[in-house]
Amino acid sequence: PNICWLLLCFLFRHCLASKINVKIVEGVDFKVNDGSFSETDMTDTEADPDPLYGPESLYFMNGYCFAKTSGRFDYSICPFQNVTQRRSIGQRGHTLIGVWGNWLTTLNTTNHPNGDYFQTRHYNGMRFVDGKSCGDGRQRYSTVMNIKCDYEKDDFEVVEVEEDVSNPCNFKILLGIPLPCSLFQSSA
């Protein structure tokens, strides 16, 4: 028995240290009106999230996910990782609607009376790219998550999720964060 536990621990550690391709599997859709169901749709993606960068004070969000039900869909938003969508009822599996790509930033310049200037980069949101193939297959899902710092509630909250009206392959998310906006800034 002890050898089995040692072997199991070794395999577990080895699997965690290895690079694993992500496979998103969407299950059977039992909600089709005519009583039939759609075939299982499998999508392979080899897109890895981009490395962590930006304000180190926000790295703690890596590994956490936030959930939101909007309309007939459930969303899982995992900063620095990915965003997925699934139907609230009748569908197993998730649709990948974006993998962590980059920060959305603005650069603010402050001029001082002595002629010097100081630049501050503000991290406004996150872009998730290279999701599942969308529509006619020429596009892939992507998501922009805007961040509202100094959020008035005491906890993180996905305030809204919406499909971009001009392009249904794009999603917009607003994440309220009860942290001071100064944590979202760095010297440029």
PDB file of C-alpha atoms in Angstrom:
ATOM      1  CA  PRO A   1       0.000   0.000   0.000  1.00  0.00           C
ATOM      2  CA  ASN A   2       2.791   2.494   0.809  1.00  0.00           C
ATOM      3  CA  ILE A   3       4.409   1.960  -2.584  1.00  0.00           C
ATOM      4  CA  CYS A   4       1.077   2.697  -4.283  1.00  0.00           C
ATOM      5  CA  TRP A   5       0.783   5.992  -2.375  1.00  0.00           C
ATOM      6  CA  LEU A   6       4.355   6.939  -3.270  1.00  0.00           C
ATOM      7  CA  LEU A   7       3.732   6.131  -6.927  1.00  0.00           C
ATOM      8  CA  LEU A   8       0.468   8.069  -6.889  1.00  0.00           C
ATOM      9  CA  CYS A   9       2.182  11.094  -5.296  1.00  0.00           C
ATOM     10  CA  PHE A  10       5.011  10.930  -7.856  1.00  0.00           C
ATOM     11  CA  LEU A  11       2.568  10.767 -10.768  1.00  0.00           C
ATOM     12  CA  PHE A  12       0.498  13.616  -9.318  1.00  0.00           C
ATOM     13  CA  ARG A  13       3.585  15.844  -8.926  1.00  0.00           C
ATOM     14  CA  HIS A  14       4.800  14.893 -12.419  1.00  0.00           C
ATOM     15  CA  CYS A  15       1.429  15.765 -13.968  1.00  0.00           C
ATOM     16  CA  LEU A  16       1.345  19.134 -12.212  1.00  0.00           C
ATOM     17  CA  ALA A  17       4.822  19.982 -13.479  1.00  0.00           C
ATOM     18  CA  SER A  18       4.083  18.952 -17.069  1.00  0.00           C
ATOM     19  CA  LYS A  19       2.558  21.168 -19.727  1.00  0.00           C
ATOM     20  CA  ILE A  20      -0.964  19.986 -20.444  1.00  0.00           C
ATOM     21  CA  ASN A  21      -2.885  20.881 -23.599  1.00  0.00           C
ATOM     22  CA  VAL A  22      -6.315  22.278 -22.852  1.00  0.00           C
ATOM     23  CA  LYS A  23      -9.272  20.442 -24.319  1.00  0.00           C
ATOM     24  CA  ILE A  24     -12.641  22.147 -24.126  1.00  0.00           C
ATOM     25  CA  VAL A  25     -15.543  19.754 -24.570  1.00  0.00           C
ATOM     26  CA  GLU A  26     -19.082  20.926 -25.003  1.00  0.00           C
ATOM     27  CA  GLY A  27     -21.630  18.329 -24.032  1.00  0.00           C
ATOM     28  CA  VAL A  28     -24.954  17.317 -25.480  1.00  0.00           C
ATOM     29  CA  ASP A  29     -27.489  20.107 -25.814  1.00  0.00           C
ATOM     30  CA  PHE A  30     -30.745  18.650 -24.506  1.00  0.00           C
ATOM     31  CA  LYS A  31     -32.701  21.873 -25.016  1.00  0.00           C
ATOM     32  CA  VAL A  32     -33.247  21.609 -28.774  1.00  0.00           C
ATOM     33  CA  ASN A  33     -36.984  22.159 -29.370  1.00  0.00           C
ATOM     34  CA  ASP A  34     -37.586  19.236 -31.742  1.00  0.00           C
ATOM     35  CA  GLY A  35     -36.455  16.689 -29.143  1.00  0.00           C
ATOM     36  CA  SER A  36     -33.205  15.909 -30.927  1.00  0.00           C
ATOM     37  CA  PHE A  37     -29.808  16.757 -29.570  1.00  0.00           C
ATOM     38  CA  SER A  38     -26.663  18.153 -31.095  1.00  0.00           C
ATOM     39  CA  GLU A  39     -23.475  16.117 -31.420  1.00  0.00           C
ATOM     40  CA  THR A  40     -20.699  16.607 -28.923  1.00  0.00           C
ATOM     41  CA  ASP A  41     -18.403  19.362 -30.131  1.00  0.00           C
ATOM     42  CA  MET A  42     -14.743  19.095 -29.216  1.00  0.00           C
ATOM     43  CA  THR A  43     -12.285  21.939 -29.592  1.00  0.00           C
ATOM     44  CA  ASP A  44      -8.566  21.596 -28.998  1.00  0.00           C
ATOM     45  CA  THR A  45      -6.586  24.662 -28.155  1.00  0.00           C
ATOM     46  CA  GLU A  46      -2.893  24.897 -27.533  1.00  0.00           C
ATOM     47  CA  ALA A  47      -3.115  28.528 -26.467  1.00  0.00           C
ATOM     48  CA  ASP A  48      -1.479  29.019 -23.110  1.00  0.00           C
ATOM     49  CA  PRO A  49      -2.252  32.070 -21.015  1.00  0.00           C
ATOM     50  CA  ASP A  50       0.368  34.793 -21.394  1.00  0.00           C
ATOM     51  CA  PRO A  51       2.772  35.172 -18.454  1.00  0.00           C
ATOM     52  CA  LEU A  52       1.816  37.255 -15.429  1.00  0.00           C
ATOM     53  CA  TYR A  53       2.777  40.881 -15.670  1.00  0.00           C
ATOM     54  CA  GLY A  54       1.454  44.210 -14.466  1.00  0.00           C
ATOM     55  CA  PRO A  55       1.068  45.310 -10.852  1.00  0.00           C
ATOM     56  CA  GLU A  56       2.399  42.533  -8.621  1.00  0.00           C
ATOM     57  CA  SER A  57      -0.168  43.553  -6.007  1.00  0.00           C
ATOM     58  CA  LEU A  58      -2.829  41.947  -8.250  1.00  0.00           C
ATOM     59  CA  TYR A  59      -1.093  38.599  -8.804  1.00  0.00           C
ATOM     60  CA  PHE A  60      -3.132  37.140  -5.944  1.00  0.00           C
ATOM     61  CA  MET A  61      -6.063  36.955  -8.407  1.00  0.00           C
ATOM     62  CA  ASN A  62      -4.202  34.253 -10.345  1.00  0.00           C
ATOM     63  CA  GLY A  63      -5.890  30.986  -9.435  1.00  0.00           C
ATOM     64  CA  TYR A  64      -9.207  32.555  -8.420  1.00  0.00           C
ATOM     65  CA  CYS A  65     -12.333  32.437 -10.548  1.00  0.00           C
ATOM     66  CA  PHE A  66     -15.484  34.528 -10.367  1.00  0.00           C
ATOM     67  CA  ALA A  67     -18.891  33.288 -11.464  1.00  0.00           C
ATOM     68  CA  LYS A  68     -21.840  35.130 -12.964  1.00  0.00           C
ATOM     69  CA  THR A  69     -25.151  34.007 -14.416  1.00  0.00           C
ATOM     70  CA  SER A  70     -26.379  36.351 -17.116  1.00  0.00           C
ATOM     71  CA  GLY A  71     -29.470  35.521 -19.092  1.00  0.00           C
ATOM     72  CA  ARG A  72     -29.395  31.820 -19.907  1.00  0.00           C
ATOM     73  CA  PHE A  73     -25.628  31.419 -19.503  1.00  0.00           C
ATOM     74  CA  ASP A  74     -23.212  30.838 -16.633  1.00  0.00           C
ATOM     75  CA  TYR A  75     -19.787  32.437 -16.908  1.00  0.00           C
ATOM     76  CA  SER A  76     -16.536  31.620 -15.155  1.00  0.00           C
ATOM     77  CA  ILE A  77     -13.970  34.422 -15.187  1.00  0.00           C
ATOM     78  CA  CYS A  78     -10.448  33.445 -14.074  1.00  0.00           C
ATOM     79  CA  PRO A  79      -8.027  36.406 -14.207  1.00  0.00           C
ATOM     80  CA  PHE A  80      -4.660  35.535 -15.766  1.00  0.00           C
ATOM     81  CA  GLN A  81      -6.179  32.252 -17.042  1.00  0.00           C
ATOM     82  CA  ASN A  82      -9.407  32.172 -19.111  1.00  0.00           C
ATOM     83  CA  VAL A  83     -13.109  32.918 -19.443  1.00  0.00           C
ATOM     84  CA  THR A  84     -15.689  30.211 -20.161  1.00  0.00           C
ATOM     85  CA  GLN A  85     -19.413  30.147 -20.866  1.00  0.00           C
ATOM     86  CA  ARG A  86     -22.017  27.410 -20.590  1.00  0.00           C
ATOM     87  CA  ARG A  87     -25.782  27.237 -20.774  1.00  0.00           C
ATOM     88  CA  SER A  88     -27.362  27.348 -17.344  1.00  0.00           C
ATOM     89  CA  ILE A  89     -29.548  24.320 -18.097  1.00  0.00           C
ATOM     90  CA  GLY A  90     -29.013  21.319 -20.320  1.00  0.00           C
ATOM     91  CA  GLN A  91     -25.391  21.595 -21.419  1.00  0.00           C
ATOM     92  CA  ARG A  92     -22.374  19.827 -20.045  1.00  0.00           C
ATOM     93  CA  GLY A  93     -18.975  21.338 -20.646  1.00  0.00           C
ATOM     94  CA  HIS A  94     -17.924  24.875 -21.353  1.00  0.00           C
ATOM     95  CA  THR A  95     -17.177  27.088 -24.324  1.00  0.00           C
ATOM     96  CA  LEU A  96     -13.837  28.834 -24.074  1.00  0.00           C
ATOM     97  CA  ILE A  97     -14.465  32.525 -24.820  1.00  0.00           C
ATOM     98  CA  GLY A  98     -10.940  33.740 -24.192  1.00  0.00           C
ATOM     99  CA  VAL A  99      -7.489  32.956 -22.808  1.00  0.00           C
ATOM    100  CA  TRP A 100      -5.537  35.584 -20.809  1.00  0.00           C
ATOM    101  CA  GLY A 101      -3.722  37.806 -23.284  1.00  0.00           C
ATOM    102  CA  ASN A 102      -2.845  41.234 -21.953  1.00  0.00           C
ATOM    103  CA  TRP A 103      -3.754  44.222 -19.815  1.00  0.00           C
ATOM    104  CA  LEU A 104      -5.710  47.196 -21.126  1.00  0.00           C
ATOM    105  CA  THR A 105      -3.870  50.278 -19.930  1.00  0.00           C
ATOM    106  CA  THR A 106      -3.846  54.051 -20.126  1.00  0.00           C
ATOM    107  CA  LEU A 107      -0.832  56.268 -19.638  1.00  0.00           C
ATOM    108  CA  ASN A 108      -1.344  59.391 -17.535  1.00  0.00           C
ATOM    109  CA  THR A 109       1.209  62.199 -17.590  1.00  0.00           C
ATOM    110  CA  THR A 110       1.465  64.724 -14.762  1.00  0.00           C
ATOM    111  CA  ASN A 111       3.404  67.918 -15.435  1.00  0.00           C
ATOM    112  CA  HIS A 112       5.129  69.573 -12.499  1.00  0.00           C
ATOM    113  CA  PRO A 113       5.744  73.348 -12.248  1.00  0.00           C
ATOM    114  CA  ASN A 114       9.520  72.787 -12.401  1.00  0.00           C
ATOM    115  CA  GLY A 115       9.164  71.326 -15.907  1.00  0.00           C
ATOM    116  CA  ASP A 116       9.524  67.678 -14.918  1.00  0.00           C
ATOM    117  CA  TYR A 117       6.787  65.227 -15.698  1.00  0.00           C
ATOM    118  CA  PHE A 118       5.759  61.931 -14.196  1.00  0.00           C
ATOM    119  CA  GLN A 119       4.014  59.119 -16.065  1.00  0.00           C
ATOM    120  CA  THR A 120       1.718  56.600 -14.453  1.00  0.00           C
ATOM    121  CA  ARG A 121       0.328  53.513 -16.186  1.00  0.00           C
ATOM    122  CA  HIS A 122      -3.187  52.586 -15.055  1.00  0.00           C
ATOM    123  CA  TYR A 123      -4.308  48.982 -15.560  1.00  0.00           C
ATOM    124  CA  ASN A 124      -7.982  49.291 -16.579  1.00  0.00           C
ATOM    125  CA  GLY A 125      -8.849  45.782 -17.616  1.00  0.00           C
ATOM    126  CA  MET A 126      -7.830  42.461 -19.102  1.00  0.00           C
ATOM    127  CA  ARG A 127      -8.094  41.100 -22.621  1.00  0.00           C
ATOM    128  CA  PHE A 128      -8.763  37.390 -23.174  1.00  0.00           C
ATOM    129  CA  VAL A 129      -8.120  36.150 -26.724  1.00  0.00           C
ATOM    130  CA  ASP A 130      -8.020  32.961 -28.831  1.00  0.00           C
ATOM    131  CA  GLY A 131     -11.237  31.406 -27.578  1.00  0.00           C
ATOM    132  CA  LYS A 132     -13.189  28.748 -29.443  1.00  0.00           C
ATOM    133  CA  SER A 133     -13.858  29.240 -33.134  1.00  0.00           C
ATOM    134  CA  CYS A 134     -16.912  31.477 -33.544  1.00  0.00           C
ATOM    135  CA  GLY A 135     -19.547  31.955 -36.220  1.00  0.00           C
ATOM    136  CA  ASP A 136     -18.259  31.040 -39.664  1.00  0.00           C
ATOM    137  CA  GLY A 137     -14.932  29.869 -38.245  1.00  0.00           C
ATOM    138  CA  ARG A 138     -12.872  32.859 -39.374  1.00  0.00           C
ATOM    139  CA  GLN A 139     -13.111  34.488 -35.946  1.00  0.00           C
ATOM    140  CA  ARG A 140     -12.421  33.280 -32.446  1.00  0.00           C
ATOM    141  CA  TYR A 141     -14.207  34.319 -29.279  1.00  0.00           C
ATOM    142  CA  SER A 142     -12.558  37.073 -27.261  1.00  0.00           C
ATOM    143  CA  THR A 143     -13.458  38.890 -24.054  1.00  0.00           C
ATOM    144  CA  VAL A 144     -12.574  42.261 -22.548  1.00  0.00           C
ATOM    145  CA  MET A 145     -12.924  42.514 -18.787  1.00  0.00           C
ATOM    146  CA  ASN A 146     -12.964  46.089 -17.508  1.00  0.00           C
ATOM    147  CA  ILE A 147     -12.071  46.614 -13.869  1.00  0.00           C
ATOM    148  CA  LYS A 148     -13.903  48.998 -11.551  1.00  0.00           C
ATOM    149  CA  CYS A 149     -11.564  49.650  -8.630  1.00  0.00           C
ATOM    150  CA  ASP A 150     -12.702  51.293  -5.370  1.00  0.00           C
ATOM    151  CA  TYR A 151     -15.860  49.207  -5.801  1.00  0.00           C
ATOM    152  CA  GLU A 152     -18.472  50.151  -3.224  1.00  0.00           C
ATOM    153  CA  LYS A 153     -19.133  46.582  -2.034  1.00  0.00           C
ATOM    154  CA  ASP A 154     -16.882  44.611   0.305  1.00  0.00           C
ATOM    155  CA  ASP A 155     -16.267  41.740  -2.087  1.00  0.00           C
ATOM    156  CA  PHE A 156     -15.266  41.113  -5.671  1.00  0.00           C
ATOM    157  CA  GLU A 157     -18.296  41.043  -7.975  1.00  0.00           C
ATOM    158  CA  VAL A 158     -18.856  40.369 -11.638  1.00  0.00           C
ATOM    159  CA  VAL A 159     -21.202  43.292 -12.191  1.00  0.00           C
ATOM    160  CA  GLU A 160     -22.202  42.441 -15.752  1.00  0.00           C
ATOM    161  CA  VAL A 161     -21.463  40.196 -18.702  1.00  0.00           C
ATOM    162  CA  GLU A 162     -22.711  41.108 -22.133  1.00  0.00           C
ATOM    163  CA  GLU A 163     -22.246  40.036 -25.689  1.00  0.00           C
ATOM    164  CA  ASP A 164     -20.904  42.810 -27.909  1.00  0.00           C
ATOM    165  CA  VAL A 165     -23.879  43.938 -30.009  1.00  0.00           C
ATOM    166  CA  SER A 166     -21.647  44.812 -32.980  1.00  0.00           C
ATOM    167  CA  ASN A 167     -19.826  41.444 -32.920  1.00  0.00           C
ATOM    168  CA  PRO A 168     -21.375  38.407 -31.162  1.00  0.00           C
ATOM    169  CA  CYS A 169     -17.923  36.746 -30.993  1.00  0.00           C
ATOM    170  CA  ASN A 170     -16.809  39.389 -28.481  1.00  0.00           C
ATOM    171  CA  PHE A 171     -17.867  39.656 -24.861  1.00  0.00           C
ATOM    172  CA  LYS A 172     -17.591  42.485 -22.325  1.00  0.00           C
ATOM    173  CA  ILE A 173     -17.337  41.942 -18.582  1.00  0.00           C
ATOM    174  CA  LEU A 174     -17.239  44.430 -15.716  1.00  0.00           C
ATOM    175  CA  LEU A 175     -15.499  43.223 -12.549  1.00  0.00           C
ATOM    176  CA  GLY A 176     -15.971  45.301  -9.404  1.00  0.00           C
ATOM    177  CA  ILE A 177     -12.965  45.116  -7.074  1.00  0.00           C
ATOM    178  CA  PRO A 178     -13.052  46.649  -3.562  1.00  0.00           C
ATOM    179  CA  LEU A 179      -9.389  47.622  -3.723  1.00  0.00           C
ATOM    180  CA  PRO A 180      -7.963  51.132  -4.030  1.00  0.00           C
ATOM    181  CA  CYS A 181      -7.242  52.290  -7.561  1.00  0.00           C
ATOM    182  CA  SER A 182      -3.629  52.984  -6.540  1.00  0.00           C
ATOM    183  CA  LEU A 183      -3.003  49.209  -6.668  1.00  0.00           C
ATOM    184  CA  PHE A 184      -3.789  49.348 -10.391  1.00  0.00           C
ATOM    185  CA  GLN A 185      -1.055  51.866 -11.156  1.00  0.00           C
ATOM    186  CA  SER A 186       2.647  51.688 -11.759  1.00  0.00           C
ATOM    187  CA  SER A 187       5.350  54.093 -12.860  1.00  0.00           C
ATOM    188  CA  ALA A 188       5.769  54.044 -16.617  1.00  0.00           C
TER     189      ALA A 188
END
